[in-house]
């Protein structure tokens, strides 16, 4: 047989060429072994091994919930594991209708997908394309620039204010006829700052109606000033999308379920761009069950908020100044010292997320993980 001549496939050139594939943090793969249950985070693992050794690093770099899945969810996962030979419902109808009923939306206004990252991609694919622009605050969720580029559009990052908040006036200044969407995030990842309601309404009143505002509410349940059942924004503003997830407060990050509420004009289009069968049977059931566990959720949120307050005040007592946070993480605006803090944390046996030059994001974790953060803070400040 004669050798075939091999040529390179030809790819379309796009905004995507500037990016590499999404990668959360250095430690994401390693966490598999060390994270996941409270036991491995805080007790047995630490007793057996010395802090600082690779297998014992506790991971506070991914904004995961530090609590194990709810018992009702674990039961449902056991049952659905026996049905993995079957496809899930491609429309995730039960989840969609349950979400709509639970939060007071119409099913038509509800979109579900594989994580809110997946739903964001679905939205961007129908809202923006080549030649268009999408605005977002920066630093922000790392996936924004990549997902915007997947749509073909150009991402326009707008720096946060010095207090870690959205520069709403700066975002409005950058709106032009090519702008299709603006992504807002409240509470914001990575700073934990919320957008005050009055400021948000003022922004939406000034935003031209051809621009869709995607309000990323991934961490909203941790924000005591938010009511997830209040969907007034989509009633008042047909160009607003509320983007949410089961990954954070509900603790289902590994199952990949996200959702959005929007006007039916937007939602009907976003439903078309979902990857078929991407919400799995296990994910759908676990999400539906989770919605019914209101008192468990409230208890968990209270725990996270209490631990967040403790972490902030303990860091403050050492002389560091974390920003006020409405999410399940805190932000230390350490500027050029951020990498040095992250290195001290690793030495103390805990991984945090450094945004080089800006700050350090520390997820709320177990008491043992916080103890190590405080050791790191002492080490960091001793230089
Ligand atoms: C602000 C924000 N939005 C969305 C997501 C994506 O979450 P998921 O795709 O798990 O729903 C994250 C994940 O960290 C996030 O920080």
Tab-separated table of C-alpha atoms and ligand atoms in Angstrom:
chain	number	residue	atom	x	y	z
A	1	UNK	CA	0.000	0.000	0.000
A	2	UNK	CA	1.397	3.422	-0.879
A	3	UNK	CA	1.713	5.917	1.927
A	4	UNK	CA	-1.052	8.523	1.951
A	5	UNK	CA	0.039	12.113	1.835
A	6	UNK	CA	-0.868	13.701	5.156
A	7	UNK	CA	-2.020	17.296	5.176
A	8	UNK	CA	-3.119	19.399	8.104
A	9	UNK	CA	-6.879	19.877	8.462
A	10	UNK	CA	-7.841	23.475	7.791
A	11	UNK	CA	-9.496	25.210	10.714
A	12	UNK	CA	-11.542	28.380	10.498
A	13	UNK	CA	-9.660	31.246	12.058
A	14	UNK	CA	-11.482	32.770	14.977
A	15	UNK	CA	-11.206	34.497	18.318
A	16	UNK	CA	-10.675	30.989	19.705
A	17	UNK	CA	-7.124	30.903	18.341
A	18	UNK	CA	-6.058	33.143	21.225
A	19	UNK	CA	-7.093	30.625	23.895
A	20	UNK	CA	-6.110	27.226	25.163
A	21	UNK	CA	-8.668	24.696	26.431
A	22	UNK	CA	-10.386	25.497	29.745
A	23	UNK	CA	-8.476	24.443	32.808
A	24	UNK	CA	-9.726	25.473	36.213
A	25	UNK	CA	-6.634	25.428	38.407
A	26	UNK	CA	-3.344	23.632	38.767
A	27	UNK	CA	-4.824	21.222	41.227
A	28	UNK	CA	-8.068	20.145	39.595
A	29	UNK	CA	-6.977	16.619	38.720
A	30	UNK	CA	-5.149	16.071	41.961
A	31	UNK	CA	-8.216	17.024	43.974
A	32	UNK	CA	-9.938	13.834	42.895
A	33	UNK	CA	-7.904	11.906	45.408
A	34	UNK	CA	-8.016	14.318	48.293
A	35	UNK	CA	-11.313	16.182	48.114
A	36	UNK	CA	-14.903	15.153	48.105
A	37	UNK	CA	-15.895	14.136	51.585
A	38	UNK	CA	-15.555	16.009	54.783
A	39	UNK	CA	-13.522	13.132	56.160
A	40	UNK	CA	-10.788	13.390	53.546
A	41	UNK	CA	-10.769	17.169	53.840
A	42	UNK	CA	-10.397	17.503	57.491
A	43	UNK	CA	-9.846	14.488	59.643
A	44	UNK	CA	-8.509	11.074	58.686
A	45	UNK	CA	-6.324	12.326	55.868
A	46	UNK	CA	-4.642	14.925	58.004
A	47	UNK	CA	-4.026	12.593	60.877
A	48	UNK	CA	-2.411	10.038	58.588
A	49	UNK	CA	-0.170	12.369	56.646
A	50	UNK	CA	1.792	15.502	57.280
A	51	UNK	CA	0.425	18.804	55.980
A	52	UNK	CA	2.249	19.913	52.855
A	53	UNK	CA	2.597	16.496	51.268
A	54	UNK	CA	1.011	16.334	47.823
A	55	UNK	CA	-1.560	13.695	48.753
A	56	UNK	CA	-2.702	15.714	51.727
A	57	UNK	CA	-3.216	19.115	50.112
A	58	UNK	CA	-6.707	20.424	50.883
A	59	UNK	CA	-8.202	22.261	47.953
A	60	UNK	CA	-9.803	25.655	48.485
A	61	UNK	CA	-9.134	26.834	44.951
A	62	UNK	CA	-12.325	25.799	43.152
A	63	UNK	CA	-15.238	27.323	45.105
A	64	UNK	CA	-16.758	23.925	45.713
A	65	UNK	CA	-19.148	23.275	48.582
A	66	UNK	CA	-17.174	21.698	51.423
A	67	UNK	CA	-20.129	19.610	52.598
A	68	UNK	CA	-20.932	16.083	51.365
A	69	UNK	CA	-24.029	15.464	49.170
A	70	UNK	CA	-27.382	15.351	50.966
A	71	UNK	CA	-28.486	11.823	51.991
A	72	UNK	CA	-31.559	11.979	49.710
A	73	UNK	CA	-29.291	12.823	46.775
A	74	UNK	CA	-26.936	9.931	47.552
A	75	UNK	CA	-29.910	7.511	47.602
A	76	UNK	CA	-31.139	8.771	44.261
A	77	UNK	CA	-27.640	8.461	42.750
A	78	UNK	CA	-27.500	4.829	43.875
A	79	UNK	CA	-30.773	4.123	42.096
A	80	UNK	CA	-29.973	6.039	38.916
A	81	UNK	CA	-26.562	4.358	38.656
A	82	UNK	CA	-28.425	1.176	37.659
A	83	UNK	CA	-29.865	2.964	34.630
A	84	UNK	CA	-26.768	4.356	32.986
A	85	UNK	CA	-27.435	2.112	29.975
A	86	UNK	CA	-30.420	4.346	29.178
A	87	UNK	CA	-30.414	7.803	27.646
A	88	UNK	CA	-31.837	10.582	29.777
A	89	UNK	CA	-34.846	12.637	28.690
A	90	UNK	CA	-33.275	14.993	26.109
A	91	UNK	CA	-35.500	17.866	27.232
A	92	UNK	CA	-35.005	17.243	30.992
A	93	UNK	CA	-38.733	17.984	31.198
A	94	UNK	CA	-39.178	17.034	34.841
A	95	UNK	CA	-36.336	19.304	35.948
A	96	UNK	CA	-37.525	22.149	33.747
A	97	UNK	CA	-41.094	22.029	35.014
A	98	UNK	CA	-39.976	21.547	38.637
A	99	UNK	CA	-37.653	24.567	38.399
A	100	UNK	CA	-40.393	26.679	36.837
A	101	UNK	CA	-42.904	25.719	39.541
A	102	UNK	CA	-40.376	26.100	42.366
A	103	UNK	CA	-39.256	29.601	41.408
A	104	UNK	CA	-42.485	30.884	39.838
A	105	UNK	CA	-41.432	30.988	36.170
A	106	UNK	CA	-43.098	29.579	33.050
A	107	UNK	CA	-41.590	26.384	31.644
A	108	UNK	CA	-41.149	28.327	28.405
A	109	UNK	CA	-38.885	30.760	30.260
A	110	UNK	CA	-36.667	28.018	31.661
A	111	UNK	CA	-33.450	26.632	30.146
A	112	UNK	CA	-31.431	23.734	31.574
A	113	UNK	CA	-28.021	22.500	30.541
A	114	UNK	CA	-24.766	20.870	31.639
A	115	UNK	CA	-23.782	23.300	34.390
A	116	UNK	CA	-24.307	27.025	34.168
A	117	UNK	CA	-21.130	27.087	32.089
A	118	UNK	CA	-22.973	24.922	29.547
A	119	UNK	CA	-26.066	27.122	29.687
A	120	UNK	CA	-23.895	30.221	29.229
A	121	UNK	CA	-22.428	28.680	26.100
A	122	UNK	CA	-25.942	27.914	24.824
A	123	UNK	CA	-26.934	31.544	25.407
A	124	UNK	CA	-23.836	33.036	23.807
A	125	UNK	CA	-24.225	30.833	20.741
A	126	UNK	CA	-27.638	32.338	20.038
A	127	UNK	CA	-26.837	35.880	21.078
A	128	UNK	CA	-23.447	36.621	19.539
A	129	UNK	CA	-21.217	35.674	16.637
A	130	UNK	CA	-18.381	36.886	14.469
A	131	UNK	CA	-18.019	40.670	14.513
A	132	UNK	CA	-20.030	41.028	17.737
A	133	UNK	CA	-18.784	42.017	21.171
A	134	UNK	CA	-19.618	40.698	24.632
A	135	UNK	CA	-18.644	42.733	27.699
A	136	UNK	CA	-17.691	41.296	31.059
A	137	UNK	CA	-15.911	42.396	34.230
A	138	UNK	CA	-12.319	41.292	34.784
A	139	UNK	CA	-10.904	39.487	36.666
A	140	UNK	CA	-13.918	37.213	36.419
A	141	UNK	CA	-14.882	33.571	35.927
A	142	UNK	CA	-12.073	32.173	33.741
A	143	UNK	CA	-14.486	30.499	31.329
A	144	UNK	CA	-16.074	33.773	30.151
A	145	UNK	CA	-13.386	34.746	27.600
A	146	UNK	CA	-13.240	31.214	26.216
A	147	UNK	CA	-17.018	30.743	25.912
A	148	UNK	CA	-17.377	34.140	24.258
A	149	UNK	CA	-14.685	33.136	21.769
A	150	UNK	CA	-16.494	29.821	21.085
A	151	UNK	CA	-19.491	31.894	19.957
A	152	UNK	CA	-17.181	33.694	17.515
A	153	UNK	CA	-17.614	37.047	19.230
A	154	UNK	CA	-14.938	39.226	20.769
A	155	UNK	CA	-14.787	39.467	24.556
A	156	UNK	CA	-14.303	42.938	25.999
A	157	UNK	CA	-12.982	42.762	29.561
A	158	UNK	CA	-13.684	45.783	31.757
A	159	UNK	CA	-11.505	46.045	34.893
A	160	UNK	CA	-13.145	45.816	38.308
A	161	UNK	CA	-12.993	48.845	40.575
A	162	UNK	CA	-10.321	48.981	43.281
A	163	UNK	CA	-12.920	47.621	45.726
A	164	UNK	CA	-13.453	44.505	43.609
A	165	UNK	CA	-16.807	45.618	42.216
A	166	UNK	CA	-18.213	45.907	38.699
A	167	UNK	CA	-17.420	49.214	37.043
A	168	UNK	CA	-20.988	49.612	35.808
A	169	UNK	CA	-20.349	53.052	34.289
A	170	UNK	CA	-17.246	51.686	32.532
A	171	UNK	CA	-19.275	48.781	31.130
A	172	UNK	CA	-21.944	51.156	29.803
A	173	UNK	CA	-19.273	53.338	28.188
A	174	UNK	CA	-18.060	50.381	26.157
A	175	UNK	CA	-21.485	49.476	24.764
A	176	UNK	CA	-21.612	50.111	21.018
A	177	UNK	CA	-23.714	48.880	18.089
A	178	UNK	CA	-21.637	45.661	17.938
A	179	UNK	CA	-22.332	44.810	21.603
A	180	UNK	CA	-24.717	41.869	21.877
A	181	UNK	CA	-24.441	40.951	25.538
A	182	UNK	CA	-22.916	41.919	28.840
A	183	UNK	CA	-22.158	39.324	31.492
A	184	UNK	CA	-22.580	40.533	35.072
A	185	UNK	CA	-21.739	38.313	38.011
A	186	UNK	CA	-23.253	38.821	41.472
A	187	UNK	CA	-21.814	37.815	43.871
A	188	UNK	CA	-18.746	38.234	41.725
A	189	UNK	CA	-16.171	35.513	41.176
A	190	UNK	CA	-13.405	36.052	42.308
A	191	UNK	CA	-14.040	38.993	44.672
A	192	UNK	CA	-17.337	37.918	46.312
A	193	UNK	CA	-18.776	41.447	45.971
A	194	UNK	CA	-22.461	41.745	45.167
A	195	UNK	CA	-23.899	44.337	42.798
A	196	UNK	CA	-26.165	46.546	44.954
A	197	UNK	CA	-29.761	46.252	43.710
A	198	UNK	CA	-30.183	49.982	43.099
A	199	UNK	CA	-26.974	50.099	41.019
A	200	UNK	CA	-28.068	47.049	39.023
A	201	UNK	CA	-31.463	48.566	38.232
A	202	UNK	CA	-29.820	51.854	37.214
A	203	UNK	CA	-27.479	49.930	34.911
A	204	UNK	CA	-30.313	47.949	33.322
A	205	UNK	CA	-32.351	51.132	32.813
A	206	UNK	CA	-29.420	52.644	30.888
A	207	UNK	CA	-28.531	49.538	28.881
A	208	UNK	CA	-29.798	49.716	25.286
A	209	UNK	CA	-32.484	47.064	24.868
A	210	UNK	CA	-30.650	45.358	21.973
A	211	UNK	CA	-27.994	44.264	24.510
A	212	UNK	CA	-28.813	41.212	26.641
A	213	UNK	CA	-27.637	41.330	30.261
A	214	UNK	CA	-26.694	37.860	31.471
A	215	UNK	CA	-26.688	38.012	35.264
A	216	UNK	CA	-24.540	35.128	36.500
A	217	UNK	CA	-25.981	34.171	39.879
A	218	UNK	CA	-23.856	31.067	40.466
A	219	UNK	CA	-23.270	32.094	44.104
A	220	UNK	CA	-26.541	33.926	44.813
A	221	UNK	CA	-27.767	31.496	47.487
A	222	UNK	CA	-24.831	32.485	49.722
A	223	UNK	CA	-25.858	36.148	49.500
A	224	UNK	CA	-28.195	36.901	52.383
A	225	UNK	CA	-29.551	39.933	50.532
A	226	UNK	CA	-30.843	37.874	47.583
A	227	UNK	CA	-34.116	36.007	47.242
A	228	UNK	CA	-33.761	33.298	44.572
A	229	UNK	CA	-37.565	33.211	44.263
A	230	UNK	CA	-37.658	36.820	43.103
A	231	UNK	CA	-37.758	36.739	39.305
A	232	UNK	CA	-38.845	40.374	39.050
A	233	UNK	CA	-35.849	41.246	36.850
A	234	UNK	CA	-36.959	39.091	33.932
A	235	UNK	CA	-40.507	40.440	34.235
A	236	UNK	CA	-39.260	44.042	34.241
A	237	UNK	CA	-36.497	43.684	31.643
A	238	UNK	CA	-37.054	41.347	28.656
A	239	UNK	CA	-33.306	41.587	27.882
A	240	UNK	CA	-32.209	40.067	31.215
A	241	UNK	CA	-31.188	36.433	31.737
A	242	UNK	CA	-30.722	34.936	35.211
A	243	UNK	CA	-28.045	32.240	35.047
A	244	UNK	CA	-27.857	29.745	37.928
A	245	UNK	CA	-26.371	26.444	38.955
A	246	UNK	CA	-26.726	23.413	41.197
A	247	UNK	CA	-22.915	23.266	41.466
A	248	UNK	CA	-22.372	25.633	44.359
A	249	UNK	CA	-24.965	25.945	47.166
A	250	UNK	CA	-26.598	22.624	46.218
A	251	UNK	CA	-23.200	20.905	46.126
A	252	UNK	CA	-23.735	19.071	42.831
A	253	UNK	CA	-20.697	20.372	40.900
A	254	UNK	CA	-19.771	16.872	39.759
A	255	UNK	CA	-23.188	16.224	38.218
A	256	UNK	CA	-23.175	19.252	35.895
A	257	UNK	CA	-26.610	20.844	36.098
A	258	UNK	CA	-27.268	24.513	35.457
A	259	UNK	CA	-30.301	26.546	34.468
A	260	UNK	CA	-31.460	29.964	33.416
A	261	UNK	CA	-34.632	32.030	33.439
A	262	UNK	CA	-35.232	34.463	30.597
A	263	UNK	CA	-37.973	35.785	28.349
A	264	UNK	CA	-39.402	32.958	26.258
A	265	UNK	CA	-37.931	34.637	23.107
A	266	UNK	CA	-34.420	34.127	24.465
A	267	UNK	CA	-35.103	30.822	26.245
A	268	UNK	CA	-36.663	29.103	23.233
A	269	UNK	CA	-33.536	29.818	21.197
A	270	UNK	CA	-31.103	28.849	23.960
A	271	UNK	CA	-32.823	25.479	24.337
A	272	UNK	CA	-31.938	24.701	20.709
A	273	UNK	CA	-28.194	24.928	21.273
A	274	UNK	CA	-27.988	22.391	24.096
A	275	UNK	CA	-25.809	19.366	23.380
A	276	UNK	CA	-28.357	16.512	23.132
A	277	UNK	CA	-28.715	14.443	26.326
A	278	UNK	CA	-26.218	16.617	28.193
A	279	UNK	CA	-28.292	16.761	31.385
A	280	UNK	CA	-27.951	13.215	32.664
A	281	UNK	CA	-30.643	11.201	34.427
A	282	UNK	CA	-28.600	11.267	37.657
A	283	UNK	CA	-28.096	15.014	37.393
A	284	UNK	CA	-31.755	15.687	36.653
A	285	UNK	CA	-32.994	13.547	39.566
A	286	UNK	CA	-30.460	14.908	42.036
A	287	UNK	CA	-31.388	18.471	41.087
A	288	UNK	CA	-35.129	17.821	41.441
A	289	UNK	CA	-34.595	16.183	44.844
A	290	UNK	CA	-32.325	19.022	45.971
A	291	UNK	CA	-34.999	21.609	45.265
A	292	UNK	CA	-37.274	19.865	47.739
A	293	UNK	CA	-34.693	19.980	50.560
A	294	UNK	CA	-35.261	23.614	51.511
A	295	UNK	CA	-34.519	23.255	55.219
A	296	UNK	CA	-31.303	21.289	54.564
A	297	UNK	CA	-30.242	23.974	52.113
A	298	UNK	CA	-30.962	26.736	54.618
A	299	UNK	CA	-28.907	24.911	57.250
A	300	UNK	CA	-25.984	24.498	54.867
A	301	UNK	CA	-26.090	28.115	53.803
A	302	UNK	CA	-26.027	29.186	57.441
A	303	UNK	CA	-22.959	26.986	58.013
A	304	UNK	CA	-21.121	28.408	54.999
A	305	UNK	CA	-21.944	31.992	55.985
A	306	UNK	CA	-20.762	31.382	59.533
A	307	UNK	CA	-17.506	29.796	58.337
A	308	UNK	CA	-17.039	32.659	55.855
A	309	UNK	CA	-17.437	35.231	58.630
A	310	UNK	CA	-14.978	33.312	60.840
A	311	UNK	CA	-12.428	33.041	58.040
A	312	UNK	CA	-12.669	36.764	57.312
A	313	UNK	CA	-12.342	37.790	60.927
A	314	UNK	CA	-9.482	35.345	61.616
A	315	UNK	CA	-7.569	36.650	58.594
A	316	UNK	CA	-8.375	40.199	59.706
A	317	UNK	CA	-7.043	39.472	63.189
A	318	UNK	CA	-3.732	38.509	61.608
A	319	UNK	CA	-3.523	41.837	59.820
A	320	UNK	CA	-4.848	40.902	56.371
A	321	UNK	CA	-7.842	42.697	54.865
A	322	UNK	CA	-10.263	40.366	53.050
A	323	UNK	CA	-13.055	42.130	51.156
A	324	UNK	CA	-16.652	41.702	52.334
A	325	UNK	CA	-17.992	38.596	50.569
A	326	UNK	CA	-21.484	37.446	49.649
A	327	UNK	CA	-20.263	34.141	48.180
A	328	UNK	CA	-18.671	30.916	49.473
A	329	UNK	CA	-15.154	32.329	49.200
A	330	UNK	CA	-13.181	35.327	50.341
A	331	UNK	CA	-10.840	37.563	48.407
A	332	UNK	CA	-7.580	38.994	49.624
A	333	UNK	CA	-6.518	41.899	47.421
A	334	UNK	CA	-2.793	41.221	47.741
A	335	UNK	CA	-1.728	42.612	44.343
A	336	UNK	CA	1.893	41.646	43.551
A	337	UNK	CA	2.095	39.442	46.680
A	338	UNK	CA	-0.678	37.080	45.572
A	339	UNK	CA	1.575	34.308	44.273
A	340	UNK	CA	3.666	34.492	47.412
A	341	UNK	CA	0.559	33.935	49.565
A	342	UNK	CA	-0.516	30.982	47.397
A	343	UNK	CA	2.963	29.471	47.785
A	344	UNK	CA	2.799	29.891	51.578
A	345	UNK	CA	-0.623	28.201	51.522
A	346	UNK	CA	0.736	25.208	49.622
A	347	UNK	CA	3.526	24.878	52.161
A	348	UNK	CA	0.839	24.812	54.861
A	349	UNK	CA	-1.034	22.076	52.979
A	350	UNK	CA	-3.845	24.024	51.360
A	351	UNK	CA	-4.342	25.151	47.778
A	352	UNK	CA	-5.866	28.587	47.169
A	353	UNK	CA	-6.322	30.391	43.895
A	354	UNK	CA	-3.892	33.172	43.070
A	355	UNK	CA	-4.858	35.748	40.461
A	356	UNK	CA	-1.296	36.902	39.906
A	357	UNK	CA	-0.974	40.621	40.450
A	358	UNK	CA	-4.561	41.029	41.708
A	359	UNK	CA	-5.388	38.893	44.693
A	360	UNK	CA	-6.039	35.508	46.200
A	361	UNK	CA	-9.385	33.713	46.324
A	362	UNK	CA	-9.947	31.281	49.172
A	363	UNK	CA	-13.024	29.036	49.153
A	364	UNK	CA	-14.821	28.498	52.436
A	365	UNK	CA	-13.742	25.034	53.587
A	366	UNK	CA	-13.508	22.848	56.639
A	367	UNK	CA	-12.089	23.967	59.960
A	368	UNK	CA	-8.885	22.065	59.249
A	369	UNK	CA	-8.498	23.769	55.878
A	370	UNK	CA	-9.040	27.177	57.502
A	371	UNK	CA	-6.494	26.334	60.190
A	372	UNK	CA	-3.936	25.788	57.433
A	373	UNK	CA	-4.890	29.069	55.739
A	374	UNK	CA	-4.149	30.862	58.998
A	375	UNK	CA	-0.769	29.111	59.274
A	376	UNK	CA	-0.091	30.291	55.717
A	377	UNK	CA	-1.126	33.847	56.605
A	378	UNK	CA	1.306	33.891	59.524
A	379	UNK	CA	4.112	32.533	57.348
A	380	UNK	CA	3.269	35.081	54.604
A	381	UNK	CA	3.264	38.016	57.028
A	382	UNK	CA	6.481	36.981	58.741
A	383	UNK	CA	8.609	37.972	55.722
B	1	LIG	C1	-19.259	32.812	38.296
B	1	LIG	C2	-19.391	31.412	37.830
B	1	LIG	N1	-20.308	31.127	36.913
B	1	LIG	C3	-20.464	29.882	36.463
B	1	LIG	C4	-19.671	28.855	36.922
B	1	LIG	C5	-19.846	27.502	36.313
B	1	LIG	O1	-20.449	26.639	37.165
B	1	LIG	P1	-21.127	25.322	36.649
B	1	LIG	O2	-20.838	25.176	35.190
B	1	LIG	O3	-20.550	24.252	37.474
B	1	LIG	O4	-22.587	25.531	36.890
B	1	LIG	C6	-18.687	29.100	37.866
B	1	LIG	C7	-17.821	28.020	38.348
B	1	LIG	O5	-16.912	28.167	39.114
B	1	LIG	C8	-18.539	30.417	38.333
B	1	LIG	O6	-17.605	30.736	39.233
